[in-house]
């Protein structure tokens, strides 16, 4: 009896390996096809429920797309303004440094004599 149990126990993993090997792409395709048929039948049975899902989630999708696009436009405007400000500050810094270098007076002229 124990030898038969051992032989059955050793045959069982081999059988499961064969089942795993036979579990192929066609089984996945069949499951997807079955799930599609269930959804299709449900949609034909309850069209108003599915219509409301489309309206609600479609509305959320449209709102999300609108807000996303508005955010991107705002970010682009901010980048342009930051670039303009950076250029303006650089131009002001270069003009102030060059004007400060030319208008420097000798320190002796600032001292008044008594």
PDB file of N, CA, C and O in Angstrom, residues 1 3 6-8 14-15 17 23 28 34 39 41 45 58-59 70-71 76 85 98 105 107 111:
ATOM      1  N   UNK A   1       0.793  -1.191   0.000  1.00  0.00           N
ATOM      2  CA  UNK A   1       0.000   0.000   0.000  1.00  0.00           C
ATOM      3  C   UNK A   1       0.838   1.258   0.000  1.00  0.00           C
ATOM      4  O   UNK A   1       0.534   2.185  -0.708  1.00  0.00           O
ATOM      5  N   UNK A   3       3.792   1.590  -1.137  1.00  0.00           N
ATOM      6  CA  UNK A   3       4.481   1.745  -2.418  1.00  0.00           C
ATOM      7  C   UNK A   3       3.531   2.279  -3.480  1.00  0.00           C
ATOM      8  O   UNK A   3       3.921   3.050  -4.357  1.00  0.00           O
ATOM      9  N   UNK A   6       3.131   5.989  -2.862  1.00  0.00           N
ATOM     10  CA  UNK A   6       4.309   6.708  -3.321  1.00  0.00           C
ATOM     11  C   UNK A   6       4.304   6.850  -4.838  1.00  0.00           C
ATOM     12  O   UNK A   6       4.648   7.883  -5.384  1.00  0.00           O
ATOM     13  N   UNK A   7       3.903   5.780  -5.533  1.00  0.00           N
ATOM     14  CA  UNK A   7       3.883   5.848  -6.993  1.00  0.00           C
ATOM     15  C   UNK A   7       2.802   6.804  -7.474  1.00  0.00           C
ATOM     16  O   UNK A   7       2.983   7.521  -8.451  1.00  0.00           O
ATOM     17  N   UNK A   8       1.653   6.847  -6.779  1.00  0.00           N
ATOM     18  CA  UNK A   8       0.603   7.794  -7.151  1.00  0.00           C
ATOM     19  C   UNK A   8       1.050   9.224  -6.878  1.00  0.00           C
ATOM     20  O   UNK A   8       0.768  10.134  -7.645  1.00  0.00           O
ATOM     21  N   UNK A  14       3.720  14.937 -12.239  1.00  0.00           N
ATOM     22  CA  UNK A  14       3.937  14.813 -13.675  1.00  0.00           C
ATOM     23  C   UNK A  14       2.663  15.166 -14.425  1.00  0.00           C
ATOM     24  O   UNK A  14       2.695  15.812 -15.471  1.00  0.00           O
ATOM     25  N   UNK A  15       1.523  14.769 -13.885  1.00  0.00           N
ATOM     26  CA  UNK A  15       0.243  15.079 -14.525  1.00  0.00           C
ATOM     27  C   UNK A  15      -0.031  16.584 -14.488  1.00  0.00           C
ATOM     28  O   UNK A  15      -0.519  17.159 -15.465  1.00  0.00           O
ATOM     29  N   UNK A  17       2.229  18.911 -14.429  1.00  0.00           N
ATOM     30  CA  UNK A  17       3.141  19.535 -15.388  1.00  0.00           C
ATOM     31  C   UNK A  17       2.576  19.466 -16.793  1.00  0.00           C
ATOM     32  O   UNK A  17       2.659  20.426 -17.561  1.00  0.00           O
ATOM     33  N   UNK A  23      -1.908  24.150 -21.038  1.00  0.00           N
ATOM     34  CA  UNK A  23      -2.550  25.449 -20.815  1.00  0.00           C
ATOM     35  C   UNK A  23      -1.822  26.474 -21.671  1.00  0.00           C
ATOM     36  O   UNK A  23      -0.785  27.010 -21.311  1.00  0.00           O
ATOM     37  N   UNK A  28      -6.330  31.048 -23.189  1.00  0.00           N
ATOM     38  CA  UNK A  28      -6.468  32.484 -22.904  1.00  0.00           C
ATOM     39  C   UNK A  28      -7.413  33.124 -23.898  1.00  0.00           C
ATOM     40  O   UNK A  28      -8.274  33.921 -23.523  1.00  0.00           O
ATOM     41  N   UNK A  34     -15.044  34.219 -24.138  1.00  0.00           N
ATOM     42  CA  UNK A  34     -16.180  33.976 -23.252  1.00  0.00           C
ATOM     43  C   UNK A  34     -16.535  35.218 -22.447  1.00  0.00           C
ATOM     44  O   UNK A  34     -17.705  35.566 -22.295  1.00  0.00           O
ATOM     45  N   UNK A  39     -20.079  40.019 -21.472  1.00  0.00           N
ATOM     46  CA  UNK A  39     -20.237  41.469 -21.441  1.00  0.00           C
ATOM     47  C   UNK A  39     -21.220  41.928 -22.511  1.00  0.00           C
ATOM     48  O   UNK A  39     -22.075  42.786 -22.282  1.00  0.00           O
ATOM     49  N   UNK A  41     -23.696  40.195 -23.884  1.00  0.00           N
ATOM     50  CA  UNK A  41     -25.058  39.816 -23.493  1.00  0.00           C
ATOM     51  C   UNK A  41     -25.581  40.735 -22.402  1.00  0.00           C
ATOM     52  O   UNK A  41     -26.743  41.149 -22.426  1.00  0.00           O
ATOM     53  N   UNK A  45     -28.761  43.206 -22.566  1.00  0.00           N
ATOM     54  CA  UNK A  45     -29.848  43.033 -21.606  1.00  0.00           C
ATOM     55  C   UNK A  45     -30.130  44.325 -20.851  1.00  0.00           C
ATOM     56  O   UNK A  45     -31.283  44.672 -20.607  1.00  0.00           O
ATOM     57  N   UNK A  58     -17.378  58.588 -19.422  1.00  0.00           N
ATOM     58  CA  UNK A  58     -16.958  59.397 -20.567  1.00  0.00           C
ATOM     59  C   UNK A  58     -16.853  60.868 -20.192  1.00  0.00           C
ATOM     60  O   UNK A  58     -15.938  61.566 -20.610  1.00  0.00           O
ATOM     61  N   UNK A  59     -17.809  61.318 -19.366  1.00  0.00           N
ATOM     62  CA  UNK A  59     -17.750  62.704 -18.881  1.00  0.00           C
ATOM     63  C   UNK A  59     -16.514  62.947 -18.032  1.00  0.00           C
ATOM     64  O   UNK A  59     -15.848  63.979 -18.162  1.00  0.00           O
ATOM     65  N   UNK A  70      -5.417  72.084 -20.211  1.00  0.00           N
ATOM     66  CA  UNK A  70      -5.315  73.420 -19.636  1.00  0.00           C
ATOM     67  C   UNK A  70      -4.057  73.540 -18.770  1.00  0.00           C
ATOM     68  O   UNK A  70      -3.359  74.561 -18.812  1.00  0.00           O
ATOM     69  N   UNK A  71      -3.752  72.490 -18.010  1.00  0.00           N
ATOM     70  CA  UNK A  71      -2.546  72.492 -17.191  1.00  0.00           C
ATOM     71  C   UNK A  71      -1.297  72.590 -18.061  1.00  0.00           C
ATOM     72  O   UNK A  71      -0.368  73.341 -17.758  1.00  0.00           O
ATOM     73  N   UNK A  76       3.252  75.771 -20.145  1.00  0.00           N
ATOM     74  CA  UNK A  76       3.996  76.345 -21.269  1.00  0.00           C
ATOM     75  C   UNK A  76       4.073  77.857 -21.148  1.00  0.00           C
ATOM     76  O   UNK A  76       5.123  78.454 -21.401  1.00  0.00           O
ATOM     77  N   UNK A  85      11.786  86.470 -18.295  1.00  0.00           N
ATOM     78  CA  UNK A  85      12.284  87.100 -17.074  1.00  0.00           C
ATOM     79  C   UNK A  85      13.772  86.821 -16.887  1.00  0.00           C
ATOM     80  O   UNK A  85      14.538  87.721 -16.519  1.00  0.00           O
ATOM     81  N   UNK A  98      28.366  96.680 -16.386  1.00  0.00           N
ATOM     82  CA  UNK A  98      29.193  97.480 -17.279  1.00  0.00           C
ATOM     83  C   UNK A  98      29.093  98.962 -16.932  1.00  0.00           C
ATOM     84  O   UNK A  98      30.081  99.688 -16.996  1.00  0.00           O
ATOM     85  N   UNK A 105      34.190 106.262  -9.654  1.00  0.00           N
ATOM     86  CA  UNK A 105      35.069 107.414  -9.450  1.00  0.00           C
ATOM     87  C   UNK A 105      36.157 107.020  -8.455  1.00  0.00           C
ATOM     88  O   UNK A 105      35.951 106.135  -7.641  1.00  0.00           O
ATOM     89  N   UNK A 107      38.302 106.958  -5.143  1.00  0.00           N
ATOM     90  CA  UNK A 107      37.838 107.177  -3.774  1.00  0.00           C
ATOM     91  C   UNK A 107      38.295 108.522  -3.197  1.00  0.00           C
ATOM     92  O   UNK A 107      37.678 109.051  -2.296  1.00  0.00           O
ATOM     93  N   UNK A 111      36.125 112.104  -0.707  1.00  0.00           N
ATOM     94  CA  UNK A 111      36.516 112.624   0.599  1.00  0.00           C
ATOM     95  C   UNK A 111      36.601 114.153   0.501  1.00  0.00           C
ATOM     96  O   UNK A 111      37.276 114.715  -0.348  1.00  0.00           O
TER      97      UNK A 111
END
